[in-house]
Short mmCIF file of C-alpha atoms in Angstrom, two decimals:
data_model
loop_
_atom_site.label_atom_id
_atom_site.label_comp_id
_atom_site.label_asym_id
_atom_site.label_seq_id
_atom_site.Cartn_x
_atom_site.Cartn_y
_atom_site.Cartn_z
CA MET C 10 0.00 0.00 0.00
CA HIS C 11 1.31 3.47 -0.89
CA ASN C 12 1.91 5.90 1.91
CA TYR C 13 1.99 9.38 0.44
CA SER C 14 2.96 12.24 2.66
CA GLY C 15 1.17 15.57 2.40
CA SER C 16 3.94 17.17 0.31
CA THR C 17 4.01 14.23 -2.14
CA PHE C 18 0.26 14.65 -2.61
CA PHE C 19 0.56 18.31 -3.49
CA LEU C 20 3.67 17.92 -5.63
CA VAL C 21 2.78 14.82 -7.63
CA LEU C 22 -0.77 13.62 -7.20
CA TYR C 23 -2.63 16.92 -7.17
CA PRO C 24 -1.33 18.18 -10.57
CA THR C 25 -1.96 14.74 -12.10
CA LEU C 26 -5.49 14.65 -10.69
CA ALA C 27 -6.09 18.22 -11.84
CA MET C 28 -4.91 17.33 -15.35
CA TYR C 29 -7.21 14.33 -15.50
CA THR C 30 -10.11 16.32 -14.04
CA LYS C 31 -9.71 18.86 -16.86
CA ARG C 32 -9.74 16.05 -19.41
CA ILE C 33 -12.78 14.46 -17.79
CA TRP C 34 -14.63 17.79 -17.90
CA LEU C 35 -13.64 18.23 -21.53
CA LEU C 36 -14.84 14.70 -22.30
CA LEU C 37 -18.13 15.30 -20.48
CA LEU C 38 -18.65 18.55 -22.38
CA LEU C 39 -17.96 16.81 -25.68
CA ILE C 40 -20.38 14.02 -24.79
CA MET C 41 -23.00 16.59 -23.86
CA PHE C 42 -22.75 18.58 -27.07
CA LEU C 43 -21.70 16.11 -29.72
CA HIS C 44 -23.89 13.12 -29.02
CA SER C 45 -27.44 12.86 -30.22
CA CYS C 46 -30.10 10.86 -28.47
CA ALA C 47 -32.65 9.09 -30.62
CA TYR C 48 -36.32 8.90 -29.69
CA VAL C 49 -39.10 6.99 -31.39
CA TYR C 50 -42.62 8.43 -31.32
CA GLN C 51 -44.57 6.22 -33.64
CA VAL C 52 -44.16 2.95 -35.53
CA GLN C 53 -46.61 1.62 -38.10
CA VAL C 54 -46.36 -1.54 -40.21
CA GLY C 55 -48.47 -1.91 -43.34
CA ASP C 56 -49.74 -5.02 -45.15
CA ILE C 57 -47.05 -7.37 -46.41
CA ASP C 58 -47.22 -9.26 -49.69
CA ASP C 59 -44.72 -12.11 -50.02
CA ARG C 60 -46.27 -14.06 -52.91
CA GLU C 61 -43.73 -15.80 -55.05
CA SER C 62 -44.97 -14.25 -58.26
CA PHE C 63 -43.47 -10.93 -57.18
CA GLU C 64 -39.85 -9.99 -56.68
CA PRO C 65 -39.31 -7.57 -53.77
CA THR C 66 -36.81 -4.71 -53.95
CA PRO C 67 -36.30 -3.02 -50.56
CA PHE C 68 -36.14 0.77 -50.28
CA VAL C 69 -35.65 3.37 -47.54
CA ILE C 70 -36.85 6.98 -47.56
CA ARG C 71 -36.00 9.51 -44.89
CA VAL C 72 -37.22 13.09 -44.65
CA SER C 73 -36.26 15.44 -41.84
CA GLU C 74 -36.53 19.00 -40.64
CA THR C 75 -34.74 20.92 -37.91
CA GLY C 76 -36.74 21.38 -34.73
CA VAL C 77 -36.06 24.01 -32.08
CA ASN C 78 -36.60 23.48 -28.38
CA LEU C 79 -37.79 26.88 -27.15
CA GLU C 80 -37.61 25.82 -23.49
CA GLU C 81 -33.89 25.14 -23.87
CA VAL C 82 -33.45 28.43 -25.75
CA GLY C 83 -35.18 30.23 -22.85
CA ALA C 84 -33.12 28.40 -20.24
CA ILE C 85 -29.87 29.24 -22.02
CA ALA C 86 -30.95 32.87 -22.46
CA GLN C 87 -31.75 33.08 -18.74
CA ALA C 88 -28.44 31.45 -17.80
CA LEU C 89 -26.67 34.07 -19.91
CA GLY C 90 -28.51 36.77 -17.98
CA SER C 91 -31.04 37.74 -20.62
CA ASP C 92 -34.58 37.69 -19.25
CA SER C 93 -35.93 39.08 -22.51
CA GLY C 94 -34.67 36.00 -24.37
CA LYS C 95 -36.65 33.76 -22.02
CA GLU C 96 -39.71 35.96 -22.35
CA GLY C 97 -39.39 35.92 -26.13
CA ALA C 98 -39.20 32.12 -26.14
CA GLU C 99 -42.27 31.91 -23.89
CA PHE C 100 -44.14 34.35 -26.14
CA LEU C 101 -43.34 32.24 -29.21
CA LYS C 102 -44.51 29.10 -27.40
CA MET C 103 -47.99 30.63 -27.04
CA PHE C 104 -48.48 30.19 -30.79
CA GLN C 105 -47.50 26.53 -30.77
CA MET C 106 -50.36 24.55 -29.31
CA GLY C 107 -51.97 21.18 -29.75
CA PRO C 108 -50.75 17.60 -29.58
CA THR C 109 -47.25 17.27 -30.96
CA THR C 110 -44.40 14.81 -31.26
CA GLY C 111 -40.94 16.25 -30.87
CA ASN C 112 -39.96 19.90 -31.18
CA PRO C 113 -41.73 22.47 -33.36
CA VAL C 114 -40.37 22.87 -36.89
CA TYR C 115 -40.71 25.94 -39.09
CA ASN C 116 -41.63 24.04 -42.24
CA GLU C 117 -44.69 21.97 -41.41
CA ARG C 118 -44.83 20.55 -44.94
CA TYR C 119 -41.51 18.74 -44.83
CA ALA C 120 -43.12 15.28 -44.88
CA GLU C 121 -45.70 16.00 -47.57
CA ASP C 122 -43.57 14.69 -50.42
CA LEU C 123 -43.37 11.20 -48.97
CA LEU C 124 -45.95 9.79 -51.37
CA LEU C 125 -44.06 11.27 -54.30
CA LEU C 126 -40.78 9.85 -52.99
CA ILE C 127 -42.32 6.38 -52.65
CA LYS C 128 -43.61 6.70 -56.21
CA GLN C 129 -40.12 7.62 -57.36
CA LYS C 130 -38.62 4.58 -55.61
CA CYS C 131 -41.25 2.26 -57.01
CA PRO C 132 -42.67 3.78 -60.22
CA ASP C 133 -43.86 0.58 -61.87
CA GLY C 134 -44.57 -1.89 -59.07
CA ARG C 135 -46.69 -2.60 -56.00
CA VAL C 136 -45.53 -1.26 -52.66
CA SER C 137 -45.63 -3.72 -49.76
CA GLY C 138 -44.48 -3.98 -46.15
CA LEU C 139 -44.40 -0.24 -45.59
CA THR C 140 -43.02 0.58 -42.15
CA SER C 141 -43.17 4.22 -41.14
CA ILE C 142 -41.20 5.42 -38.14
CA ARG C 143 -41.50 8.90 -36.68
CA GLU C 144 -38.29 9.58 -34.81
CA GLN C 145 -36.19 12.39 -33.40
CA LYS C 146 -32.45 12.90 -33.13
CA LYS C 147 -31.96 15.29 -30.26
CA TYR C 148 -29.04 17.67 -29.89
CA PRO C 149 -28.75 20.59 -27.44
CA VAL C 150 -31.44 23.17 -28.41
CA ILE C 151 -32.07 21.76 -31.89
CA SER C 152 -33.27 18.39 -33.07
CA GLY C 153 -33.79 16.42 -36.23
CA GLU C 154 -37.46 15.61 -36.68
CA ILE C 155 -37.43 12.58 -38.93
CA VAL C 156 -39.92 10.40 -40.75
CA LYS C 157 -38.42 7.16 -42.02
CA ILE C 158 -40.22 4.85 -44.42
CA THR C 159 -38.97 1.40 -45.33
CA GLY C 160 -40.75 -0.95 -47.68
CA ASN C 161 -40.55 -3.31 -50.61
CA CYS C 162 -41.29 -2.59 -54.22
CA LEU C 163 -42.86 -5.68 -55.78
CA ARG C 164 -42.38 -6.37 -59.46
CA LYS C 165 -43.75 -9.36 -61.37
CA ARG C 166 -41.12 -12.02 -61.77
CA SER C 167 -40.24 -12.70 -65.38
CA SER C 168 -40.72 -16.45 -65.77
CA MET Q 106 -34.34 -2.28 12.38
CA LYS Q 107 -37.93 -1.68 11.36
CA TRP Q 108 -36.93 1.60 9.76
CA ASN Q 109 -34.19 -0.17 7.80
CA MET Q 110 -36.69 -2.71 6.51
CA LEU Q 111 -39.09 0.06 5.64
CA LEU Q 112 -36.36 1.89 3.72
CA ILE Q 113 -35.40 -1.28 1.85
CA MET Q 114 -39.05 -1.93 0.98
CA ALA Q 115 -39.48 1.66 -0.21
CA PHE Q 116 -36.34 1.35 -2.32
CA LEU Q 117 -37.54 -1.93 -3.82
CA ALA Q 118 -41.00 -0.50 -4.44
CA THR Q 119 -39.62 2.45 -6.36
CA GLY Q 120 -36.68 0.63 -7.93
CA ILE Q 121 -38.16 -2.63 -9.17
CA THR Q 122 -41.58 -1.56 -10.33
CA GLY Q 123 -42.11 -0.28 -13.87
CA CYS Q 124 -44.60 2.02 -15.53
CA THR Q 125 -45.73 1.30 -19.06
CA PHE Q 126 -46.75 3.97 -21.54
CA LEU Q 127 -48.54 3.33 -24.82
CA LYS Q 128 -47.03 5.61 -27.44
CA SER Q 129 -48.74 4.65 -30.67
CA VAL Q 130 -51.15 2.13 -32.15
CA SER Q 131 -52.06 1.44 -35.77
CA LEU Q 132 -54.19 -1.08 -37.66
CA THR Q 133 -54.47 -1.99 -41.33
CA ASN Q 134 -57.42 -3.55 -43.19
CA ILE Q 135 -58.54 -6.83 -41.59
CA PRO Q 136 -58.99 -9.83 -43.95
CA GLN Q 137 -61.87 -12.29 -43.90
CA GLU Q 138 -59.61 -15.28 -43.37
CA ARG Q 139 -58.10 -15.05 -39.91
CA SER Q 140 -56.94 -18.56 -39.14
CA LYS Q 141 -53.17 -18.02 -38.95
CA VAL Q 142 -51.90 -15.31 -36.66
CA VAL Q 143 -48.30 -14.10 -36.93
CA THR Q 144 -46.57 -11.93 -34.35
CA ALA Q 145 -43.23 -10.14 -34.22
CA THR Q 146 -41.69 -8.15 -31.40
CA ARG Q 147 -38.60 -5.99 -31.33
CA GLU Q 148 -37.34 -4.14 -28.28
CA LYS Q 149 -34.43 -2.12 -27.04
CA GLY Q 150 -33.26 -1.38 -23.51
CA ILE Q 151 -32.10 2.20 -22.96
CA ILE Q 152 -30.05 3.35 -19.98
CA PHE Q 153 -30.88 6.87 -18.84
CA TYR Q 154 -32.09 8.15 -22.24
CA PHE Q 155 -28.78 7.33 -23.96
CA ASN Q 156 -30.09 5.87 -27.19
CA PHE Q 157 -28.28 6.47 -30.42
CA ASP Q 158 -30.28 4.61 -33.04
CA THR Q 159 -33.78 3.39 -33.72
CA ASP Q 160 -32.90 0.56 -36.07
CA TYR Q 161 -34.51 -2.09 -33.88
CA ALA Q 162 -37.91 -1.35 -35.44
CA ASP Q 163 -36.71 -1.77 -39.03
CA GLU Q 164 -36.72 -5.56 -39.01
CA LEU Q 165 -40.31 -5.90 -37.82
CA SER Q 166 -41.71 -6.21 -41.33
CA ALA Q 167 -39.09 -8.82 -42.30
CA ASP Q 168 -39.91 -10.82 -39.14
CA LEU Q 169 -43.59 -10.98 -40.10
CA ARG Q 170 -42.73 -11.87 -43.69
CA SER Q 171 -40.50 -14.74 -42.61
CA GLN Q 172 -43.43 -16.25 -40.70
CA CYS Q 173 -45.69 -16.10 -43.74
CA GLU Q 174 -43.46 -17.13 -46.64
CA GLY Q 175 -45.23 -17.00 -49.96
CA GLY Q 176 -48.35 -15.42 -48.44
CA VAL Q 177 -49.89 -12.09 -47.58
CA VAL Q 178 -49.92 -10.59 -44.08
CA SER Q 179 -52.74 -8.13 -43.48
CA GLY Q 180 -54.78 -6.79 -40.60
CA ILE Q 181 -51.55 -5.77 -38.91
CA PHE Q 182 -51.94 -4.28 -35.46
CA THR Q 183 -48.82 -2.38 -34.44
CA LYS Q 184 -48.29 -1.29 -30.87
CA PHE Q 185 -45.40 0.82 -29.66
CA GLU Q 186 -44.94 0.93 -25.91
CA ASN Q 187 -42.38 2.18 -23.48
CA THR Q 188 -41.73 0.64 -20.07
CA CYS Q 189 -39.90 2.76 -17.56
CA TYR Q 190 -38.10 1.00 -14.72
CA VAL Q 191 -36.97 2.87 -11.61
CA PRO Q 192 -39.93 5.23 -12.19
CA LEU Q 193 -38.49 8.15 -10.25
CA PHE Q 194 -35.85 8.79 -12.90
CA CYS Q 195 -36.71 6.37 -15.74
CA PHE Q 196 -33.14 5.15 -15.29
CA TYR Q 197 -33.77 2.13 -17.47
CA THR Q 198 -36.44 2.09 -20.16
CA VAL Q 199 -37.45 -0.48 -22.73
CA ASP Q 200 -38.92 0.57 -26.08
CA ARG Q 201 -40.97 -2.31 -27.46
CA VAL Q 202 -42.76 -2.62 -30.82
CA THR Q 203 -45.19 -5.48 -31.32
CA ALA Q 204 -46.89 -6.28 -34.63
CA THR Q 205 -49.60 -8.91 -34.98
CA GLY Q 206 -51.29 -9.80 -38.24
CA TYR Q 207 -53.14 -12.49 -40.18
CA CYS Q 208 -51.31 -14.64 -42.71
CA LYS Q 209 -53.10 -15.79 -45.84
CA GLN Q 210 -51.15 -18.39 -47.80
#
């Protein structure tokens, strides 16, 4: 067992600990700001056709829009000493009501082209096994509000 | 001694129980023939909200298809639920997607 005297602690261990503490803080900060947590809000599976007369071709479509968390904006504004920023965020929130999933986005039509995108992926076949997932990738203040569609395009097998 | 037991019981009561939340439900057209039922479940355990992907739900459709090879699965009921363990903090949560449908060969 090591028996460090008080001077050894201050001369050797304390600077080492301080160095590692700085690195740990840096690491924690990086984890806080660089990672993104993923949340699922809704999953839906459509009818599946697996008849042998069709050949399935899988496809994936993903559309997304940036969401803004006004509560976090307000909290950061308050932490920086700006009460008006928090008030502004609260004022904006008054216009965003109703049931929602995820954070508000400023282009509410971002998922409207999904049908067109499915048509583009499967212009001449039947679409089967459609799975739609509404998910969110969350970063500090902003988020990615995502709709993901996976499915199979069925085309008649040439015999 | 009694207080210790009471504390342990309180800890167990809050730590071991779980609360379940239903997040979404969907249903497709139900067929007339409903003799063969197929079910698929996918789940993911998440520690303290640290979840980096949602790929676990992608294979649900393939799971159902593999149980009904050469047929059609319809009337699919999809349920997405979330169970939160250690309810005070949701320290450990499980996201679970269950799909049940009817297979017509």
